Coordinates of N, CA and C in Angstrom, one line a residue:
M141 N -0.3 -5.1 -25.6 CA -0.9 -4.9 -24.6 C 0.0 -4.8 -22.8
A142 N -0.6 -3.9 -22.0 CA -0.2 -3.4 -21.2 C -0.1 -4.5 -19.6
V143 N 1.6 -4.7 -19.5 CA 1.9 -5.5 -18.7 C 2.9 -4.1 -17.2
L144 N 2.9 -5.1 -16.1 CA 4.1 -4.2 -15.6 C 3.3 -3.6 -14.9
H145 N 3.7 -1.9 -14.8 CA 3.8 -0.6 -13.8 C 2.6 0.1 -15.1
S146 N 2.6 -0.5 -16.0 CA 1.2 -0.2 -17.0 C -0.3 -0.7 -16.7
A147 N -0.2 -2.2 -16.7 CA -0.6 -3.0 -16.5 C -1.9 -2.0 -14.8
A148 N -1.1 -2.4 -14.4 CA -1.3 -2.4 -12.6 C -2.1 -0.5 -12.7
R149 N -2.0 0.4 -13.9 CA -2.3 2.0 -13.7 C -3.5 1.4 -14.0
V150 N -3.8 0.9 -15.6 CA -5.0 1.2 -16.5 C -6.3 0.1 -14.5
H151 N -5.9 -0.7 -14.3 CA -6.6 -1.3 -13.0 C -7.3 -1.2 -11.9
G152 N -6.4 0.2 -11.7 CA -6.2 1.9 -11.0 C -5.7 1.2 -9.7
M153 N -4.8 0.1 -9.2 CA -4.1 0.2 -8.0 C -3.1 1.3 -7.9
R154 N -3.5 1.4 -6.5 CA -2.4 3.0 -6.0 C -1.3 2.6 -5.6
G155 N -0.9 2.7 -6.2 CA 1.5 3.5 -4.8 C 1.3 2.3 -5.7
V156 N 1.5 3.0 -7.1 CA 2.7 2.3 -8.5 C 3.8 3.4 -8.9
P157 N 4.7 3.1 -9.1 CA 5.9 4.1 -8.8 C 4.7 4.8 -10.8
R158 N 6.3 6.1 -10.3 CA 5.0 6.9 -11.3 C 6.5 6.5 -12.6
V159 N 6.5 5.5 -14.0 CA 8.0 6.0 -15.1 C 6.8 6.5 -15.8
E160 N 8.5 6.5 -16.8 CA 7.5 7.8 -17.7 C 7.4 6.9 -19.5
R161 N 7.4 5.8 -19.6 CA 7.0 4.7 -20.5 C 6.0 4.1 -20.2
V162 N 5.8 3.2 -21.3 CA 4.0 2.5 -21.6 C 5.1 1.1 -21.0
H163 N 4.6 -0.1 -21.1 CA 5.4 -0.8 -20.5 C 4.9 -1.8 -21.4
V164 N 4.5 -2.2 -22.2 CA 3.3 -3.5 -22.8 C 4.9 -4.6 -23.7
A165 N 3.8 -5.2 -23.6 CA 3.8 -7.2 -24.0 C 3.8 -6.9 -25.9
T166 N 4.9 -8.0 -26.0 CA 5.6 -8.8 -27.5 C 5.5 -9.7 -27.5
P167 N 4.9 -10.5 -28.4 CA 5.0 -11.8 -28.9 C 6.5 -12.5 -28.6
D168 N 6.5 -13.6 -28.3 CA 8.6 -13.9 -28.8 C 9.4 -13.3 -29.8
T169 N 8.5 -13.9 -31.0 CA 9.4 -13.6 -31.4 C 9.7 -12.3 -31.7
A170 N 8.9 -10.7 -32.0 CA 8.5 -9.8 -31.6 C 10.0 -9.5 -31.1
S171 N 10.4 -8.0 -31.7 CA 12.1 -7.5 -31.6 C 11.3 -7.2 -30.2
R172 N 12.0 -6.5 -29.4 CA 12.3 -6.2 -27.9 C 12.1 -4.8 -28.0
R173 N 12.4 -3.8 -29.3 CA 12.6 -2.6 -29.0 C 11.5 -2.2 -29.0
G174 N 11.3 -1.4 -28.4 CA 10.0 -0.7 -28.5 C 9.9 1.4 -29.1
G175 N 8.8 1.6 -28.9 CA 9.3 2.6 -29.9 C 9.4 3.9 -29.0
P176 N 9.3 5.4 -29.2 CA 9.2 6.4 -28.0 C 7.5 6.3 -26.8
G177 N 8.2 6.9 -26.2 CA 7.8 7.0 -25.1 C 7.1 5.2 -24.9
I178 N 7.9 3.9 -25.3 CA 7.4 2.2 -25.0 C 8.2 1.8 -24.8
V179 N 8.5 1.0 -24.1 CA 9.5 -0.2 -23.3 C 8.3 -1.8 -23.9
A180 N 8.9 -1.5 -24.8 CA 8.8 -3.7 -25.1 C 9.3 -4.7 -24.4
H181 N 8.6 -6.0 -24.0 CA 9.5 -6.9 -23.4 C 7.8 -8.0 -24.3
R182 N 9.2 -9.1 -24.5 CA 9.0 -10.3 -24.8 C 7.8 -11.4 -24.1
R183 N 6.8 -11.5 -23.8 CA 6.1 -11.9 -22.4 C 5.1 -13.1 -23.8
R184 N 5.0 -14.4 -22.8 CA 4.4 -15.8 -22.7 C 3.1 -15.6 -22.4
L185 N 1.8 -15.1 -23.1 CA 0.5 -15.6 -22.4 C -0.3 -16.4 -22.1
R186 N -0.3 -16.6 -21.5 CA -2.0 -17.9 -21.3 C -3.4 -16.5 -21.8
A187 N -4.1 -17.6 -22.9 CA -5.7 -15.8 -22.0 C -5.6 -16.4 -21.3
D188 N -5.2 -16.9 -20.0 CA -6.6 -16.3 -18.7 C -5.5 -15.7 -18.2
E189 N -4.8 -15.2 -18.2 CA -3.7 -14.2 -17.2 C -3.8 -12.6 -18.7
I190 N -5.2 -12.7 -19.2 CA -5.5 -11.4 -19.2 C -6.5 -10.7 -20.2
V191 N -7.0 -9.7 -19.9 CA -8.2 -9.0 -19.2 C -8.2 -8.1 -20.3
M192 N -10.2 -7.7 -20.6 CA -10.2 -5.9 -20.7 C -10.3 -5.3 -20.4
V193 N -9.7 -4.6 -19.5 CA -10.0 -3.2 -18.7 C -10.4 -1.6 -19.3
D194 N -11.4 -1.6 -19.4 CA -12.2 0.0 -20.4 C -11.6 0.0 -21.9
G195 N -11.2 -1.6 -22.4 CA -12.1 -1.6 -24.1 C -9.7 -2.0 -24.3
L196 N -8.8 -2.4 -23.0 CA -7.5 -2.3 -23.6 C -7.5 -4.1 -23.4
P197 N -6.2 -4.6 -24.1 CA -5.6 -5.5 -23.1 C -5.2 -5.2 -21.9
V198 N -4.7 -5.9 -21.0 CA -4.0 -6.2 -19.8 C -4.0 -7.2 -19.7
T199 N -2.9 -7.8 -18.5 CA -2.6 -8.5 -17.5 C -4.0 -8.8 -16.6
T200 N -3.8 -9.8 -16.4 CA -4.9 -9.7 -15.6 C -4.4 -9.1 -13.9
P201 N -5.2 -8.8 -13.2 CA -5.2 -8.9 -11.7 C -3.5 -9.6 -11.2
V202 N -4.0 -11.2 -11.0 CA -2.8 -11.9 -10.2 C -1.5 -12.0 -11.2
R203 N -1.6 -12.0 -12.9 CA -0.3 -12.0 -12.9 C 0.7 -10.9 -13.8
T204 N -0.2 -9.4 -13.4 CA 0.2 -8.1 -13.6 C 0.6 -7.7 -11.6
L205 N 0.9 -8.4 -10.3 CA 1.2 -8.7 -9.6 C 2.6 -9.8 -9.3
A206 N 2.5 -10.3 -9.8 CA 3.6 -11.2 -9.8 C 4.4 -11.1 -11.1
D207 N 4.4 -9.8 -12.0 CA 5.2 -9.8 -13.0 C 5.4 -8.2 -11.8
L208 N 4.6 -7.4 -11.1 CA 5.6 -6.3 -10.7 C 6.1 -6.1 -9.6
V209 N 5.4 -7.3 -8.0 CA 6.1 -6.8 -6.6 C 7.8 -7.1 -6.7
P210 N 7.7 -8.7 -7.2 CA 9.6 -8.5 -7.1 C 10.2 -7.2 -7.4
R211 N 9.7 -6.5 -8.3 CA 10.7 -5.1 -8.9 C 10.8 -3.7 -8.4
L212 N 9.8 -4.4 -7.3 CA 10.0 -3.1 -6.3 C 9.8 -3.6 -5.0
R213 N 10.5 -1.7 -4.9 CA 10.9 -1.9 -3.3 C 9.7 -2.9 -2.2
P214 N 10.1 -2.9 -0.8 CA 9.1 -3.8 -0.9 C 8.0 -3.2 -0.2
E215 N 7.9 -1.4 0.5 CA 7.2 -0.3 0.8 C 6.2 -0.3 -0.8
E216 N 6.4 0.0 -1.9 CA 5.8 0.1 -3.2 C 5.7 -1.1 -3.5
G217 N 5.6 -2.3 -3.1 CA 5.5 -4.1 -3.1 C 3.6 -3.4 -1.7
L218 N 3.8 -3.1 -1.1 CA 3.4 -3.8 0.1 C 0.8 -2.9 -0.9
A219 N 1.5 -1.4 -1.2 CA 1.1 -0.4 -1.6 C 0.6 -1.4 -2.3
V220 N 1.0 -1.8 -3.5 CA 0.2 -2.0 -4.3 C -0.5 -3.3 -4.5
L221 N 0.2 -4.0 -3.0 CA -1.2 -5.1 -3.4 C -1.9 -4.3 -2.2
D222 N -1.4 -3.8 -1.4 CA -2.8 -3.8 -0.6 C -4.4 -3.0 -0.8
S223 N -3.8 -2.1 -2.4 CA -4.6 -2.1 -3.5 C -5.4 -2.9 -3.6
A224 N -5.1 -3.5 -4.7 CA -5.4 -4.4 -4.9 C -6.9 -5.9 -4.7
L225 N -6.3 -5.4 -3.3 CA -6.9 -6.9 -2.6 C -8.3 -5.1 -1.8
H226 N -8.0 -4.3 -2.0 CA -8.4 -2.7 -0.8 C -9.8 -2.4 -2.2
L227 N -9.4 -2.5 -3.5 CA -10.6 -2.5 -4.8 C -10.9 -3.5 -5.0
G228 N -10.9 -4.5 -4.4 CA -11.8 -5.9 -5.2 C -11.1 -6.6 -6.0
L229 N -10.1 -6.5 -6.6 CA -9.4 -7.5 -7.8 C -9.5 -7.9 -7.8
L230 N -7.9 -8.5 -6.5 CA -8.7 -9.6 -5.7 C -8.8 -10.2 -5.2
E231 N -8.8 -12.2 -4.7 CA -9.6 -12.5 -3.4 C -8.6 -12.7 -2.3
A232 N -8.4 -12.9 -1.3 CA -7.2 -13.2 0.0 C -6.2 -13.4 -0.7
A233 N -7.0 -15.2 -0.2 CA -6.5 -16.6 -1.4 C -6.4 -16.5 -2.9
E234 N -6.1 -15.4 -3.2 CA -5.9 -15.5 -4.8 C -4.6 -15.2 -4.8
L235 N -3.9 -14.6 -3.3 CA -2.2 -14.2 -3.1 C -1.4 -14.7 -3.3
A236 N -1.8 -16.5 -3.2 CA -0.6 -17.9 -3.3 C -1.0 -17.9 -4.7
D237 N -1.2 -17.8 -5.6 CA -1.5 -17.6 -7.1 C -0.6 -16.4 -7.6
V238 N -0.6 -15.7 -6.9 CA -0.3 -14.1 -7.2 C 1.8 -14.8 -6.5
E239 N 1.9 -15.8 -5.6 CA 3.4 -16.1 -5.2 C 3.4 -16.9 -6.0
H240 N 2.8 -17.8 -6.8 CA 2.8 -18.7 -7.1 C 3.3 -19.0 -8.5
A241 N 3.2 -18.1 -9.4 CA 2.8 -16.9 -10.7 C 4.7 -16.1 -11.4
A242 N 5.0 -16.0 -9.8 CA 6.2 -15.0 -10.3 C 7.9 -15.3 -8.6
A243 N 7.5 -17.0 -9.0 CA 7.6 -18.0 -8.6 C 9.3 -18.5 -9.9
G244 N 10.4 -17.8 -9.4 CA 11.6 -18.7 -9.9 C 12.0 -16.3 -10.2
R245 N 11.5 -15.5 -10.4 CA 12.5 -14.4 -11.3 C 13.1 -13.8 -9.9
P246 N 13.4 -12.9 -9.9 CA 14.8 -12.3 -10.0 C 13.9 -11.4 -8.7
G247 N 13.6 -11.2 -7.6 CA 13.3 -11.0 -6.9 C 11.9 -11.1 -6.8
A248 N 11.5 -12.2 -5.9 CA 10.6 -12.9 -5.5 C 10.4 -13.4 -4.4
G249 N 12.1 -13.8 -3.6 CA 12.2 -13.7 -2.9 C 11.6 -12.2 -1.6
R250 N 11.4 -11.8 -2.4 CA 11.2 -10.0 -1.2 C 9.6 -10.4 -1.5
V251 N 8.4 -11.1 -2.2 CA 7.3 -11.2 -1.8 C 7.1 -11.8 -1.0
R252 N 6.6 -13.4 -0.8 CA 5.8 -14.1 0.1 C 5.8 -12.8 1.3
P253 N 7.3 -12.5 1.7 CA 6.7 -11.7 3.8 C 5.5 -11.1 3.4
L254 N 5.9 -9.5 1.9 CA 4.4 -9.0 2.1 C 3.0 -9.8 1.7
L255 N 2.7 -10.2 1.5 CA 1.8 -11.6 1.1 C 1.5 -12.4 2.5
E256 N 2.2 -12.4 2.9 CA 1.5 -12.9 4.5 C 0.8 -11.1 5.3
I257 N 1.2 -9.7 5.0 CA 0.8 -9.2 5.4 C -0.5 -7.9 4.9
A258 N -0.3 -8.7 3.8 CA -1.4 -7.6 2.5 C -2.6 -7.6 3.2
D259 N -3.4 -6.7 3.1 CA -4.8 -6.6 3.8 C -5.6 -5.5 3.4
A260 N -6.7 -6.1 3.1 CA -7.7 -5.5 2.2 C -8.4 -3.7 2.8
R261 N -7.8 -3.7 4.1 CA -8.8 -2.8 4.8 C -7.4 -1.0 4.6
A262 N -6.3 -1.3 4.3 CA -5.3 -0.3 4.2 C -6.0 0.6 3.1
E263 N -6.1 1.1 3.6 CA -7.1 2.3 1.9 C -6.4 3.4 1.4
S264 N -5.2 3.4 1.8 CA -3.6 4.3 1.1 C -2.9 4.0 1.0
P265 N -1.7 3.6 -0.2 CA 0.0 4.2 0.2 C 0.1 4.5 1.4
L266 N 0.5 5.4 1.6 CA 0.6 5.8 2.6 C 0.6 4.3 4.4
E267 N -0.8 4.1 4.7 CA -1.2 3.3 5.3 C -0.3 2.1 5.7
S268 N -0.2 2.2 3.7 CA 0.5 0.8 4.2 C 2.1 1.3 4.2
R269 N 2.5 1.7 4.0 CA 4.2 2.2 4.2 C 4.1 2.1 5.8
V270 N 3.5 3.4 6.6 CA 3.4 2.8 7.9 C 3.8 1.5 8.3
R271 N 2.9 0.5 8.1 CA 2.3 -0.2 8.1 C 3.1 -1.3 8.9
L272 N 4.1 -1.3 7.0 CA 5.6 -1.7 7.8 C 6.1 -1.8 8.1
D273 N 7.0 -0.8 8.8 CA 7.9 -0.1 9.6 C 7.8 -0.3 10.5
C274 N 6.3 -0.4 10.8 CA 6.0 -1.2 12.6 C 5.5 -2.3 12.7
V275 N 5.6 -3.0 11.0 CA 5.9 -4.7 11.1 C 6.9 -5.1 12.0
R276 N 8.1 -4.6 10.3 CA 10.4 -4.2 10.1 C 10.5 -4.3 11.5
G277 N 9.4 -3.8 12.3 CA 9.6 -2.9 14.2 C 9.2 -3.7 15.1
G278 N 8.7 -4.4 14.7 CA 8.8 -6.0 15.7 C 7.0 -4.9 16.0
V279 N 6.0 -3.7 16.4 CA 4.4 -3.3 16.4 C 3.6 -3.4 16.1
A280 N 3.6 -4.2 15.1 CA 2.6 -4.4 13.6 C 1.2 -3.8 15.0
P281 N 0.6 -3.2 14.3 CA -0.2 -2.8 14.2 C -1.4 -3.7 15.6
D282 N -2.6 -3.9 16.0 CA -3.6 -5.1 15.8 C -5.0 -4.4 15.4
E283 N -5.0 -3.6 14.8 CA -6.4 -4.0 14.4 C -5.9 -2.0 13.6
L284 N -6.3 -2.4 11.9 CA -6.6 -1.8 11.2 C -8.1 -0.9 10.9
Q285 N -8.9 0.3 10.6 CA -9.4 1.0 10.4 C -10.2 0.5 11.8
H286 N -9.7 1.9 13.1 CA -10.8 0.2 14.3 C -11.4 2.2 14.7
E287 N -12.5 2.0 14.7 CA -13.5 2.6 15.5 C -13.6 2.3 16.2
V288 N -13.6 3.7 17.1 CA -13.6 4.8 19.3 C -15.1 5.2 18.8
V289 N -15.6 5.1 19.9 CA -16.9 5.4 19.9 C -15.4 6.4 21.1
L290 N -16.5 8.3 20.9 CA -16.0 8.9 22.0 C -17.2 9.8 22.7
P291 N -16.4 10.7 24.2 CA -17.1 10.4 25.3 C -17.7 12.1 24.7
G292 N -18.0 12.1 24.0 CA -19.3 13.9 23.9 C -19.8 13.3 22.8
G293 N -19.9 11.7 22.2 CA -20.7 11.3 21.9 C -20.1 11.0 19.8
G294 N -21.7 9.8 19.5 CA -20.5 9.5 18.2 C -19.3 8.6 17.8
R295 N -19.0 8.4 17.0 CA -17.9 7.6 16.5 C -16.8 8.2 15.5
A296 N -15.4 7.7 15.8 CA -14.2 8.3 14.7 C -13.9 6.7 14.0
R297 N -13.1 7.0 13.4 CA -12.3 5.3 12.6 C -9.7 6.2 12.5
V298 N -10.1 6.0 13.0 CA -8.5 5.7 13.1 C -7.7 4.3 12.3
D299 N -6.6 5.3 11.8 CA -6.0 4.5 10.3 C -5.7 2.4 11.5
L300 N -5.1 2.3 11.6 CA -3.9 1.9 12.8 C -4.1 1.4 14.7
A301 N -4.2 0.6 14.7 CA -5.5 1.5 16.7 C -4.0 0.4 18.0
W302 N -3.3 0.6 18.9 CA -2.8 -0.3 19.0 C -3.2 -0.3 20.9
L303 N -3.8 -1.7 21.0 CA -4.8 -1.3 22.3 C -4.2 -2.7 23.8
T304 N -3.2 -3.1 23.3 CA -2.8 -4.1 24.5 C -1.9 -3.8 25.5
G305 N -1.6 -2.2 24.9 CA -0.8 -1.5 26.7 C -1.5 -1.5 27.6
L306 N -1.9 0.1 28.5 CA -2.1 0.9 29.3 C -3.0 1.6 28.6
R307 N -2.5 2.2 27.3 CA -3.9 2.9 26.9 C -3.3 2.7 25.4
P308 N -4.0 3.2 24.8 CA -4.9 2.6 23.2 C -3.7 4.0 22.6
V309 N -3.3 3.7 20.9 CA -2.3 4.3 20.8 C -3.4 3.7 19.5
F310 N -3.3 5.6 18.8 CA -3.9 5.0 17.5 C -3.0 6.1 16.9
A311 N -2.7 5.5 15.1 CA -2.0 5.5 13.4 C -3.2 6.3 12.6
E312 N -2.4 7.4 12.7 CA -3.0 8.3 11.5 C -1.8 8.7 10.3
A313 N -2.0 7.9 9.1 CA -1.7 8.8 8.3 C -2.4 9.8 7.6
D314 N -1.8 10.4 7.4 CA -2.0 12.8 6.9 C -1.0 12.5 5.9
G315 N -1.9 12.5 4.9 CA -1.7 12.9 3.7 C -1.9 13.5 3.2
A316 N -2.8 14.3 3.5 CA -3.7 15.1 2.6 C -2.6 17.1 3.1
D317 N -2.9 17.3 2.6 CA -2.4 19.2 2.7 C -3.3 20.4 4.2
V318 N -3.5 19.4 5.0 CA -4.1 20.8 5.4 C -4.5 21.4 6.0
H319 N -3.1 22.1 5.5 CA -3.0 23.7 5.1 C -4.1 24.4 4.6
S320 N -4.0 24.2 3.0 CA -4.8 23.8 1.9 C -6.1 24.2 2.2
R321 N -7.1 23.1 3.6 CA -8.7 23.6 3.8 C -8.6 23.4 5.5
P322 N -8.9 24.1 5.8 CA -8.9 25.1 7.5 C -9.4 24.1 8.1
D323 N -11.6 23.4 7.5 CA -12.7 22.9 8.2 C -11.2 21.6 8.4
A324 N -10.3 21.3 7.3 CA -10.9 20.5 7.3 C -9.7 20.3 8.8
L325 N -8.3 21.0 8.6 CA -7.3 21.2 10.2 C -7.8 21.3 11.3
F326 N -8.8 22.3 11.2 CA -9.9 21.9 12.8 C -10.7 20.4 13.0
R327 N -11.4 20.2 11.7 CA -11.9 19.1 12.4 C -10.8 18.4 13.4
D328 N -10.0 18.4 12.0 CA -8.9 17.0 12.7 C -8.3 17.4 14.4
R329 N -8.2 18.3 14.6 CA -7.5 18.5 16.1 C -8.5 18.6 16.4
A330 N -10.2 18.9 16.4 CA -11.4 18.7 17.2 C -11.8 16.7 17.4
R331 N -11.1 16.1 16.7 CA -11.0 14.5 17.0 C -10.3 14.5 17.3
A332 N -8.8 14.5 16.9 CA -7.5 14.6 17.9 C -7.9 14.8 19.3
N333 N -8.5 15.7 19.8 CA -8.9 16.3 21.0 C -9.6 15.2 21.7
E334 N -11.0 14.6 20.9 CA -11.7 13.9 21.7 C -11.6 12.3 21.1
L335 N -10.2 12.1 20.9 CA -9.5 11.2 21.0 C -8.8 11.0 22.5
A336 N -8.1 12.7 22.9 CA -7.6 12.7 24.3 C -8.4 12.1 25.1
L337 N -9.5 12.4 25.4 CA -10.4 12.3 26.0 C -11.0 10.3 26.3
A338 N -10.3 10.3 25.3 CA -10.8 8.9 25.5 C -10.4 8.0 25.8
G339 N -8.5 8.7 26.2 CA -7.6 8.4 26.5 C -7.3 7.6 26.3
A340 N -6.9 8.1 25.6 CA -5.9 7.5 23.6 C -4.9 8.5 23.3
L341 N -3.4 7.8 22.9 CA -2.1 8.5 22.0 C -2.7 8.7 20.8
V342 N -2.8 9.3 19.9 CA -2.6 9.6 18.5 C -1.5 10.1 17.7
L343 N -0.4 9.8 16.4 CA 0.5 9.7 16.1 C 0.0 10.4 14.8
R344 N 0.0 11.2 14.3 CA -0.3 12.0 12.9 C 1.9 11.6 12.4
F345 N 1.5 10.0 11.2 CA 2.3 10.3 10.9 C 2.3 11.0 8.7
T346 N 3.6 11.0 9.1 CA 3.3 12.4 6.9 C 3.9 11.3 6.8
W347 N 3.7 11.3 4.9 CA 5.1 10.7 4.2 C 7.1 10.7 4.3
H348 N 6.2 12.2 4.4 CA 8.3 12.2 5.4 C 8.8 11.4 6.1
D349 N 7.9 10.7 7.2 CA 8.4 10.0 8.3 C 8.4 8.7 7.9
T350 N 8.3 7.6 6.9 CA 8.9 7.3 6.1 C 9.6 6.9 4.9
L351 N 10.9 7.2 4.8 CA 11.5 7.4 4.4 C 12.5 7.3 5.3
R352 N 12.6 7.2 6.0 CA 14.0 6.7 6.7 C 13.3 5.3 7.5
R353 N 13.5 4.7 7.4 CA 13.3 2.8 7.7 C 13.9 2.9 9.4
G354 N 12.4 2.4 9.8 CA 12.4 2.3 11.0 C 11.7 3.6 11.9
R355 N 11.7 4.9 10.9 CA 11.2 6.1 13.0 C 10.1 5.7 13.1
V356 N 8.8 4.6 12.0 CA 7.6 4.7 12.7 C 7.1 3.8 14.1
A357 N 8.1 3.4 13.2 CA 7.6 1.9 14.7 C 8.7 2.6 16.3
E358 N 9.8 3.5 16.2 CA 10.5 3.8 16.9 C 9.2 5.1 17.4
L359 N 8.6 5.1 17.0 CA 7.8 6.1 17.3 C 6.6 5.9 18.3
V360 N 6.4 4.7 17.9 CA 4.7 3.6 18.1 C 5.7 2.9 19.6
R361 N 6.5 2.7 19.5 CA 7.8 2.9 20.7 C 7.4 3.2 21.8
R362 N 7.6 4.1 21.9 CA 7.9 5.5 22.7 C 6.7 6.1 23.4
A363 N 5.7 5.1 22.0 CA 4.2 6.2 22.5 C 4.2 4.5 24.1
F364 N 4.6 3.9 23.4 CA 3.4 3.3 24.5 C 4.6 3.6 25.8
Q365 N 5.4 3.7 26.1 CA 6.1 3.8 27.5 C 6.2 5.1 27.7
S366 N 5.4 6.2 26.8 CA 4.9 7.4 27.8 C 3.9 7.3 28.8

């Protein structure tokens, strides 16, 4: 059955790092040698840790996350946790089960801080990465998916919002290639103008911004001072 990265992909979780080979579980007595493109892991799984997805046997979301998140970098782990919550693959109350199942594994100490900030409202891995950098930098957002009433009428929703300063600061996780979609670029600029007229400062972050730890948090902090 599929485990680890492969199980997460079968479940549809986003933010899972790409791997070239399929990870599968084998009985304790079986060889750990996989075939071409296959990594075999000896696993003793209970019946309640296995589920069928599209006709494929995979580990449950809780067991998948408990196996996978300790192996990932924090920004990857949070993205996968957020995605699982957003997709409704597990409830917030089940995060404690993930922590319990991950206990004792190498890297398990990194899991709990991520579970404490995992949020079903995050809509993309990039949003998760931006938020994690802000939390690490002491500028955690006040709201996710915050709705703003625009001066010209209508409403806009922003990915992250800080609302306790002299003026609101909003952040957008810009993972789209707007250069290939001029209409989207014009809409984004028009919306940014409307938000500016509402008295807000709008920051836009790309994947590149999250590659250096602290950069996003630094820019948010500077926005508070501007």
